[in-house]
Tab-separated table of C-alpha atoms in Angstrom:
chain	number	residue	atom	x	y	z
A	1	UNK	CA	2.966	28.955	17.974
A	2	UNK	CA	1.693	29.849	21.534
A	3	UNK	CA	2.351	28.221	24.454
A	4	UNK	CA	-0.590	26.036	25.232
A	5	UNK	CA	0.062	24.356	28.976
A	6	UNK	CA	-1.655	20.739	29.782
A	7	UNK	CA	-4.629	22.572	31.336
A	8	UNK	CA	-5.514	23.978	28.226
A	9	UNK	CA	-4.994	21.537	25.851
A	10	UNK	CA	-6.331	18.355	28.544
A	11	UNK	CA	-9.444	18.163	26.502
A	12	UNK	CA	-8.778	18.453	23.339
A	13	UNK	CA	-10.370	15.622	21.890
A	14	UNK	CA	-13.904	16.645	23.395
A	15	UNK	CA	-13.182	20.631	21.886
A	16	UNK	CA	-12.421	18.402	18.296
A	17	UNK	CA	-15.883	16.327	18.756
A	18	UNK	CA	-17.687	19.484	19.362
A	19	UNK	CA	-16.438	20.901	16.401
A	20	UNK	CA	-17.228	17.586	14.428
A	21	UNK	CA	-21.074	17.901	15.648
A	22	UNK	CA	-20.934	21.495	14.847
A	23	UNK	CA	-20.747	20.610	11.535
A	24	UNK	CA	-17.072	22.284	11.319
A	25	UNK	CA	-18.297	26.028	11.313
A	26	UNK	CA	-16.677	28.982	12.717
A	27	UNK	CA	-13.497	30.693	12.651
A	28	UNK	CA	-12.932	29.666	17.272
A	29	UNK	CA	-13.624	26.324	16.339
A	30	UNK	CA	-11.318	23.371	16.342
A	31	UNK	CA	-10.143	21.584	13.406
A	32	UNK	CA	-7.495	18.692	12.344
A	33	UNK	CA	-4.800	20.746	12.467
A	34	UNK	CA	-5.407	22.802	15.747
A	35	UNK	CA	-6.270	19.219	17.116
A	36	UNK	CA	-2.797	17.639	16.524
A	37	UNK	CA	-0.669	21.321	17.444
A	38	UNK	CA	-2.814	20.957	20.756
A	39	UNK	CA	-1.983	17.644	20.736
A	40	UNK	CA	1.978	18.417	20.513
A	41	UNK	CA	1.614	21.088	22.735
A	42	UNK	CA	0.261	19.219	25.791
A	43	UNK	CA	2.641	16.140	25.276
A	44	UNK	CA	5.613	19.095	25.624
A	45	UNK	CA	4.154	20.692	28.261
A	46	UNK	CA	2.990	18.045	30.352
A	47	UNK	CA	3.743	18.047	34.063
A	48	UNK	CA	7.333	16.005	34.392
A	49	UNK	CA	6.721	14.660	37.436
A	50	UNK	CA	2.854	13.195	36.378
A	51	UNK	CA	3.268	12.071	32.787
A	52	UNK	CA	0.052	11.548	31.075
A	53	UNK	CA	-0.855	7.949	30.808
A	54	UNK	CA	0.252	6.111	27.650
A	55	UNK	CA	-2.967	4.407	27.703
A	56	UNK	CA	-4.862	7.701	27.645
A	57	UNK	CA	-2.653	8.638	24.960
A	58	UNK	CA	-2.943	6.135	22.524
A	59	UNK	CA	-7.125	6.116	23.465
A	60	UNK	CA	-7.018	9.959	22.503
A	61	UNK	CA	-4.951	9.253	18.955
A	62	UNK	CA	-7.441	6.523	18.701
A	63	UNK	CA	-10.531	7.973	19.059
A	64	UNK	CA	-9.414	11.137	16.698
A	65	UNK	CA	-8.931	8.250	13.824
A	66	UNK	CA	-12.322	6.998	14.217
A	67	UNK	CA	-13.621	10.582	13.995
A	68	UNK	CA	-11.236	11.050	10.796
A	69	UNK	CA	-12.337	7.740	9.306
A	70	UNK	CA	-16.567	8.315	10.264
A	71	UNK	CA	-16.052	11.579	8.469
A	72	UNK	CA	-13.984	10.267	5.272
A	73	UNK	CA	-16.579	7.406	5.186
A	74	UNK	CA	-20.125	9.892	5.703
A	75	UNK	CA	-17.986	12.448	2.685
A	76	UNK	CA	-17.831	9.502	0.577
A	77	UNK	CA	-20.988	8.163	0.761
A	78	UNK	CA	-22.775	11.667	0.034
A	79	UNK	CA	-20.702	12.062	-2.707
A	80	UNK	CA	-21.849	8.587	-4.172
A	81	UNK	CA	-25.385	9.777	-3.513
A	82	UNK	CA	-25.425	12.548	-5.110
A	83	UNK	CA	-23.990	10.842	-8.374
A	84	UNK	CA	-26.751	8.056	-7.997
A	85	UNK	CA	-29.429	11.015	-7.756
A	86	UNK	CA	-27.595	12.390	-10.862
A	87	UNK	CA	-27.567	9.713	-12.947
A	88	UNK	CA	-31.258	8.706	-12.140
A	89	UNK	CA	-32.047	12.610	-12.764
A	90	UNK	CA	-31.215	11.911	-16.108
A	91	UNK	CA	-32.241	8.696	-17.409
A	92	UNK	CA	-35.873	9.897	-15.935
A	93	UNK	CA	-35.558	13.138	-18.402
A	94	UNK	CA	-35.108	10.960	-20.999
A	95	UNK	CA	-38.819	9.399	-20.689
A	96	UNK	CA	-40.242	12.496	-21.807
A	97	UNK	CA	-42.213	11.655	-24.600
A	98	UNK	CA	-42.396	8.184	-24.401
A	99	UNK	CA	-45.651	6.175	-23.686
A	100	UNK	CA	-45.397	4.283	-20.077
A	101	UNK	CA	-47.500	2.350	-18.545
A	102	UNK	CA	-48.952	2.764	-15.454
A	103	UNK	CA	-51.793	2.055	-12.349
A	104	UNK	CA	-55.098	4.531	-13.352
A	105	UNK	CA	-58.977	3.247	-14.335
A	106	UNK	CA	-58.472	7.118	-16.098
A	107	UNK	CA	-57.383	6.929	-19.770
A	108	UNK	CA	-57.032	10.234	-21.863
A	109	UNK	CA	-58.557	9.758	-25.610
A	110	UNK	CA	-56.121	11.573	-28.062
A	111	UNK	CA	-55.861	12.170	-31.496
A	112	UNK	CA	-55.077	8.912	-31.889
A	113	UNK	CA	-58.673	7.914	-31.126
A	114	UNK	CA	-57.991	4.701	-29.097
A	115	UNK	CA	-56.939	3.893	-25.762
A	116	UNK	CA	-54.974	1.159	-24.279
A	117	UNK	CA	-53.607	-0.748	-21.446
A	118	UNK	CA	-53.995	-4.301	-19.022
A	119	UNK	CA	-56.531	-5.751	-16.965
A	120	UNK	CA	-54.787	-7.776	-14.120
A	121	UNK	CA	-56.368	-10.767	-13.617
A	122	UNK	CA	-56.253	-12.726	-10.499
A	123	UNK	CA	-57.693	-16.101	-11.053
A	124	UNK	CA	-59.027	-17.292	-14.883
A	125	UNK	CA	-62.530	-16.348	-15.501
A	126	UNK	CA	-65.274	-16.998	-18.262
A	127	UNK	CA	-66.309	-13.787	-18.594
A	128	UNK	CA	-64.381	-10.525	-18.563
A	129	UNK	CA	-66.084	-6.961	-19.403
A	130	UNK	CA	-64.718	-3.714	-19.566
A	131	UNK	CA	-66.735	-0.804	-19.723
A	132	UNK	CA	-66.050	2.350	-20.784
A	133	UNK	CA	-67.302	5.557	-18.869
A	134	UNK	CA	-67.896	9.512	-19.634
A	135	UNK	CA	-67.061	12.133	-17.592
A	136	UNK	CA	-70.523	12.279	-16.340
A	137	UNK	CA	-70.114	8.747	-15.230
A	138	UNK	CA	-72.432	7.447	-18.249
A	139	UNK	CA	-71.291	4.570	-20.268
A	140	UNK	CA	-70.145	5.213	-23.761
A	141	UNK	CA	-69.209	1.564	-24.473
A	142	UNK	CA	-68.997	-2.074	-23.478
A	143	UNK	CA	-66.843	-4.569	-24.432
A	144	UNK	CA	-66.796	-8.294	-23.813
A	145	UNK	CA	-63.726	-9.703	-24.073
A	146	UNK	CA	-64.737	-13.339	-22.853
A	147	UNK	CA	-62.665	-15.955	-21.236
A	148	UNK	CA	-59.302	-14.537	-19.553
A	149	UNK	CA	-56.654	-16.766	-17.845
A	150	UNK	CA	-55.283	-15.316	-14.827
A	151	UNK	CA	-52.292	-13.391	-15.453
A	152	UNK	CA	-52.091	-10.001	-17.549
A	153	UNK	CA	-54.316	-9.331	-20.360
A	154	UNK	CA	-54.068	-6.427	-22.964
A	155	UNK	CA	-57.094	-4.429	-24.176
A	156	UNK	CA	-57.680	-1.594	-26.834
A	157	UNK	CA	-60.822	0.489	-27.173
A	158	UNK	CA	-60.949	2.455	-30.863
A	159	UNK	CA	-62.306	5.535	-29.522
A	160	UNK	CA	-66.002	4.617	-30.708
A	161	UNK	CA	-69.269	4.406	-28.797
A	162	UNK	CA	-71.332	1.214	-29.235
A	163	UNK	CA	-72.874	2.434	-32.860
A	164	UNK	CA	-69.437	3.087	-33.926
A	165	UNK	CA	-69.394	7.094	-33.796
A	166	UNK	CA	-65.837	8.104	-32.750
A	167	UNK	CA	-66.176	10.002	-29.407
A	168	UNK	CA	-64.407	13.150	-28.672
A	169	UNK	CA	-61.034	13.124	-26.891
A	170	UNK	CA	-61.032	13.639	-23.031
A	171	UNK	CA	-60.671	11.714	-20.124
A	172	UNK	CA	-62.585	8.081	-19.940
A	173	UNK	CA	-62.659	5.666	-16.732
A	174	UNK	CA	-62.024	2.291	-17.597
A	175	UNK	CA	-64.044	-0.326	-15.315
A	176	UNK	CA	-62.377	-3.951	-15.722
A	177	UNK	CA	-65.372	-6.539	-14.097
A	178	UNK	CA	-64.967	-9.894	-13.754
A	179	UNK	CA	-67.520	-12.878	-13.555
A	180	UNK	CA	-66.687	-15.720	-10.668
A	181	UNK	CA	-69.074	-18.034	-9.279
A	182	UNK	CA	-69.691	-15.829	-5.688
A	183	UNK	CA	-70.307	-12.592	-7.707
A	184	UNK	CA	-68.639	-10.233	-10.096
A	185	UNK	CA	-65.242	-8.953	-8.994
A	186	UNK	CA	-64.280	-5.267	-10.331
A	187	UNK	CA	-59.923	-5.710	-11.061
A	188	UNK	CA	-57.107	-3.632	-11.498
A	189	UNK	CA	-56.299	-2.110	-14.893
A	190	UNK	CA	-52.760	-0.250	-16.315
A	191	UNK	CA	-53.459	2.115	-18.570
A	192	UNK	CA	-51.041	3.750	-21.561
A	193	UNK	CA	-49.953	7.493	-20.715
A	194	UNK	CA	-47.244	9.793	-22.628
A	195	UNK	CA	-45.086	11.636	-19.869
A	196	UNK	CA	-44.728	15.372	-20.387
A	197	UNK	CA	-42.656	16.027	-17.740
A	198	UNK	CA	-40.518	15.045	-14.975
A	199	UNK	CA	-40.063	16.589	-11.205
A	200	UNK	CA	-37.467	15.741	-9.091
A	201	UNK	CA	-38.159	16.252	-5.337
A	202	UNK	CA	-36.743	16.299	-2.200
A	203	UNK	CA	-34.184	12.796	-1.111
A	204	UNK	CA	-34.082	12.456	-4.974
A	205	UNK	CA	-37.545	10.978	-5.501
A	206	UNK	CA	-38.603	11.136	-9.003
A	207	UNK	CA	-42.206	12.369	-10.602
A	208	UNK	CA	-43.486	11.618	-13.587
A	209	UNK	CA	-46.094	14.199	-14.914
A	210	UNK	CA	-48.783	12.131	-17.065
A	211	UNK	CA	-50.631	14.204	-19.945
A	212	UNK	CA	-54.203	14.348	-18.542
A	213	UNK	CA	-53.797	11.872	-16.254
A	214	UNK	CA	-51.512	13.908	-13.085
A	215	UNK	CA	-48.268	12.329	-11.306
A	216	UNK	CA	-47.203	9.256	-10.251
A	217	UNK	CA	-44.101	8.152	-8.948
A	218	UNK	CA	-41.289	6.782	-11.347
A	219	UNK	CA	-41.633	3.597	-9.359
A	220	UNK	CA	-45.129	2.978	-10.333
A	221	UNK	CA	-44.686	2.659	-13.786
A	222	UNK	CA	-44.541	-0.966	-14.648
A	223	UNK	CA	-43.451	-0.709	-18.463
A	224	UNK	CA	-41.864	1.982	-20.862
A	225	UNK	CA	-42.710	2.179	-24.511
């Protein structure tokens, strides 16, 4: 190995941190083992008559395990990451196909002929009305479903206009209303949707890809079918 006197090798633990923020890359740069042949060589070459400090020493070695164990510790925890992103990669492909359910006033109409999901309802009324809407914004159907405790309630429309002729499939809006004694109160509705695909993004966030109805985020949906 080459001589390296105690000028050179006096700052050896800032050269290893630099290399640590580097990210570690380059041929000039310093790594473990350069760190602790550096190390040796200044301990041999030290100046007899002004030994370095044992106290500056053992701060050095020190320091150099903290950077060993920050490093171990950050390596560790990406690797656990990435498994976690992994693992939720694939339980999210395995919702393809199946019927979720999820935030939207936008069902689709399939072959099926019938569309379904909740109203949420904040606070028990007598008289809750859904009504159903065309893409022109004209309404197809009503439908009284009466009194509604507060809570979650379930409703199904067959498909059929208000003479009973099936409509054709498409998108329909689904307005949930309400009656209290200041006024009529529009609420929230969850609406059925088959997922047709899934996108994973950047971090690891997951998409779901909604037939007809776009993307939402796999932590919007609030039940699986």
């Amino acid at each position: 190995m080459t001589a390296v006197n105690a000028t050179d090798a006096s700052d050896v633990l800032s050269q290893y941190q630099l290399k640590q923020q580097d990210g570690g890359q380059g041929t000039s740069e310093l790594g473990r083992n350069e760190f602790m042949e550096l190390m040796l060589a200044q301990l041999k070459n030290q100046n007899p008559l002004e030994p370095q400090d044992n106290g500056e020493f053992i701060s050095q070695l020190a320091q150099f395990s903290s950077l060993e164990e920050m490093q171990n510790l950050s390596g560790t925890v990406e690797d656990v990451a990435g498994q976690f992103r992994s693992t939720q990669a694939l339980q999210a492909s395995a919702m393809v196909g199946k019927t979720v359910l999820a935030p939207s006033q936008i069902g689709i109409l399939g072959a099926d002929g019938e569309i379904s999901g909740t109203v949420e309802v904040p606070a028990s009324t007598g008289g809750l009305r859904l009504s159903i809407q065309g893409q022109n914004g004209e309404r197809v159907r009503q439908i009284d479903m009466g009194s509604s405790p507060a809570g979650v309630t379930s409703f199904r429309w067959d498909g059929q206009d208000g003479n009973g002729n099936p409509l054709p499939p498409g998108p329909y809006q689904i307005v949930a209303e309400a009656s209290y004694p200041d006024g009529p109160q529009q609420l929230g509705t969850m609406v059925s949707a088959n997922v047709d695909s899934v996108s994973l993004g950047q971090g690891g966030s997951i998409t779901l890809n909604l037939a007809g109805m776009g993307s939402i985020a796999l932590s919007d949906v609030k039940q699986i079918n």
